[in-house]
C-alpha positions as a printed Julia matrix, in Angstrom:
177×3 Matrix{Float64}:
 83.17  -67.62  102.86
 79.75  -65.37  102.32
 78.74  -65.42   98.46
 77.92  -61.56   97.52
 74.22  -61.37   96.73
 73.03  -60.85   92.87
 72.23  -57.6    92.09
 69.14  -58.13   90.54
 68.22  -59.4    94.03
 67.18  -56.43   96.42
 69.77  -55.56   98.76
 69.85  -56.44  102.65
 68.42  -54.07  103.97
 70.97  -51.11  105.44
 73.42  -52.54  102.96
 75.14  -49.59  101.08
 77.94  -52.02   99.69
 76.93  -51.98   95.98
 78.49  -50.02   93.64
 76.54  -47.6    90.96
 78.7   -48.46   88.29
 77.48  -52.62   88.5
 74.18  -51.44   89.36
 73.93  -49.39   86.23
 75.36  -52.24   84.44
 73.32  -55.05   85.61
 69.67  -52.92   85.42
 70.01  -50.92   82.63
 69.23  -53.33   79.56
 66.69  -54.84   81.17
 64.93  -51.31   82.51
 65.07  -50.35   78.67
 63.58  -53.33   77.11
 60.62  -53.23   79.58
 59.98  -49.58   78.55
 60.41  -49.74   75.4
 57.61  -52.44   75.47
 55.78  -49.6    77.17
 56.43  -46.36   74.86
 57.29  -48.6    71.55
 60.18  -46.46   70.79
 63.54  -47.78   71.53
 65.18  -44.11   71.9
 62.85  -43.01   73.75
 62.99  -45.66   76.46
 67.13  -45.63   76.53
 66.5   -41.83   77.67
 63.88  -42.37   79.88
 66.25  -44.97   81.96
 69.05  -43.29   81.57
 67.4   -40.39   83.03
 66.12  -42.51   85.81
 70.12  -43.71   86.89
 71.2   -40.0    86.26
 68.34  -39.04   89.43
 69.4   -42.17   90.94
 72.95  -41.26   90.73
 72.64  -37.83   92.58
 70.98  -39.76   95.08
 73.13  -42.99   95.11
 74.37  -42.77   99.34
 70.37  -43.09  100.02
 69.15  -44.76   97.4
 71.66  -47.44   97.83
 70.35  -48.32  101.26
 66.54  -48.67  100.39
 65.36  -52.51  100.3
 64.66  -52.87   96.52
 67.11  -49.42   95.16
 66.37  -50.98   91.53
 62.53  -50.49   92.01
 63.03  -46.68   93.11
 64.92  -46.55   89.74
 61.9   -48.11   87.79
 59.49  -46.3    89.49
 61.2   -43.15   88.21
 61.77  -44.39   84.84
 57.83  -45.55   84.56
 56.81  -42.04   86.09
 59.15  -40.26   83.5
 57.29  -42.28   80.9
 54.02  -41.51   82.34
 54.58  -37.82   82.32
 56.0   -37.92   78.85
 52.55  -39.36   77.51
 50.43  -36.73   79.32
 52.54  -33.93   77.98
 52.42  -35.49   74.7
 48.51  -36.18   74.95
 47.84  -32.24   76.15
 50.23  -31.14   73.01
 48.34  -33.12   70.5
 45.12  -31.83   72.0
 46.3   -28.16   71.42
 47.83  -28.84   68.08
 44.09  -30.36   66.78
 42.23  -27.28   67.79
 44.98  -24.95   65.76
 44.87  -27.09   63.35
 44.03  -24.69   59.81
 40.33  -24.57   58.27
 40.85  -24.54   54.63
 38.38  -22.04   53.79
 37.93  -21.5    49.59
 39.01  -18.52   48.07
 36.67  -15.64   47.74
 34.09  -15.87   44.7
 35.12  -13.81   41.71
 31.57  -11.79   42.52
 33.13  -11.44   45.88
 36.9   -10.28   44.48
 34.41   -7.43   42.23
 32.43   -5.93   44.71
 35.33   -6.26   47.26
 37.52   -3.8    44.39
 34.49   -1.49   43.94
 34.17   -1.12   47.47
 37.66   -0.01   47.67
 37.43    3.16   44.8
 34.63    4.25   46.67
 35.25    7.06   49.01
 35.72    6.19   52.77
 32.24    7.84   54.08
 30.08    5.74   51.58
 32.19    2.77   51.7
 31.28    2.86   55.4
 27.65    3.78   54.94
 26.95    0.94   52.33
 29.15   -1.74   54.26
 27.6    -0.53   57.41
 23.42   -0.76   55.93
 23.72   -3.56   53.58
 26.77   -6.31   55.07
 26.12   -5.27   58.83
 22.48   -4.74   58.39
 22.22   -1.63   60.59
 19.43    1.07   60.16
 20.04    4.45   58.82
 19.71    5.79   62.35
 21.97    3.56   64.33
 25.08    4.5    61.42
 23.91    8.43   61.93
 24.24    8.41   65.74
 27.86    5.97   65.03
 29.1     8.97   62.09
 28.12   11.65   63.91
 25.47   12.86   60.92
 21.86   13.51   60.17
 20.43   10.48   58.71
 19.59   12.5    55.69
 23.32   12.43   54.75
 23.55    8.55   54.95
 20.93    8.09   52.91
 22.74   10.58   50.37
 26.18    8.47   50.72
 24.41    5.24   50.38
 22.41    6.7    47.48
 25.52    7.7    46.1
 27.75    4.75   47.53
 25.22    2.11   45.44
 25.07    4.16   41.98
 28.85    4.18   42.26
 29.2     0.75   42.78
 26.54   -0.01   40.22
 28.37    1.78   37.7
 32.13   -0.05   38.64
 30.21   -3.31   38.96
 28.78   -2.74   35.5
 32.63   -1.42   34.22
 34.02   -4.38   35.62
 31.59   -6.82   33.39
 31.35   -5.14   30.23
 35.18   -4.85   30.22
 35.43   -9.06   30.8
 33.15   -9.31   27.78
 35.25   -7.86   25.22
 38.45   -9.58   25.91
């Protein structure tokens, strides 16, 4: 009488004989304790195997016939866990550089001249944004408007007594509350 060989011993080779149902049975806990050595997490490493067997399983009639069929299955599980870490390595890679600068607010000064800019009208707005925050000459925002440069100096003449005057409004009206 032949005694049936352990399934946690390879197969003979050419021997198709064993059945997926004890193979899954006799590999399965110990496939999921060795990765979840490897990833830590004991979820994790139950669906990485049982991924593994479900590959395995569409493949059983060849699988079964390979020498060791139980190190095909942990060479998938270990490759599954492999590829889980790089994806996860890439993602946390992205998610640091979008992570959000927290930036402080704008100054109050900043808040002021920001709402004087705004009741100025659009054509000195532009001029005095244009001159004194993007530092172009007089000539460079003619040619841009379309205008002698004797009209932006009259908007920015006119753009800076205006906001002188709202600037001015704006304090004067904290100090009396």
């Amino acid at each position: 009488m032949a005694t049936p060989s352990r399934l946690d011993e390879p197969s003979p080779p050419g021997s198709g004989h064993i059945d997926f149902d004890e193979f899954y049975q006799a590999h399965y806990r110990s496939m999921t304790v060795q990765l979840c050595a490897y990833t830590g997490d004991l979820g994790h490493a139950q669906d990485l195997v049982q991924e593994a067997f479900c590959r395995a399983f569409s493949r059983w009639q060849r699988i079964v016939r390979y020498d060791d069929p139980v190190a095909w299955v942990r060479k998938v599980a270990w490759n599954l866990a492999s590829s889980r870490w790089r994806r996860v390595r890439t993602a946390e890679r992205f998610l640091r550089g979008q992570r959000e600068e927290h930036v402080p607010g704008p100054s109050p000064d900043r808040v002021a001249l920001e709402a004087a800019l705004a009741l100025l009208p659009a054509n000195h707005r532009r001029a005095v944004v244009l001159h004194h925050l993007a530092d172009l000459p007089i000539s460079e925002i003619a040619r841009q408007e379309g205008v002698a440069e004797g009209t932006i100096k009259s908007w920015l003449h006119r753009g800076r007594t205006a906001l002188a005057a709202h600037l001015t409004e704006g304090k004067e009206g904290k100090g009396r509350g």
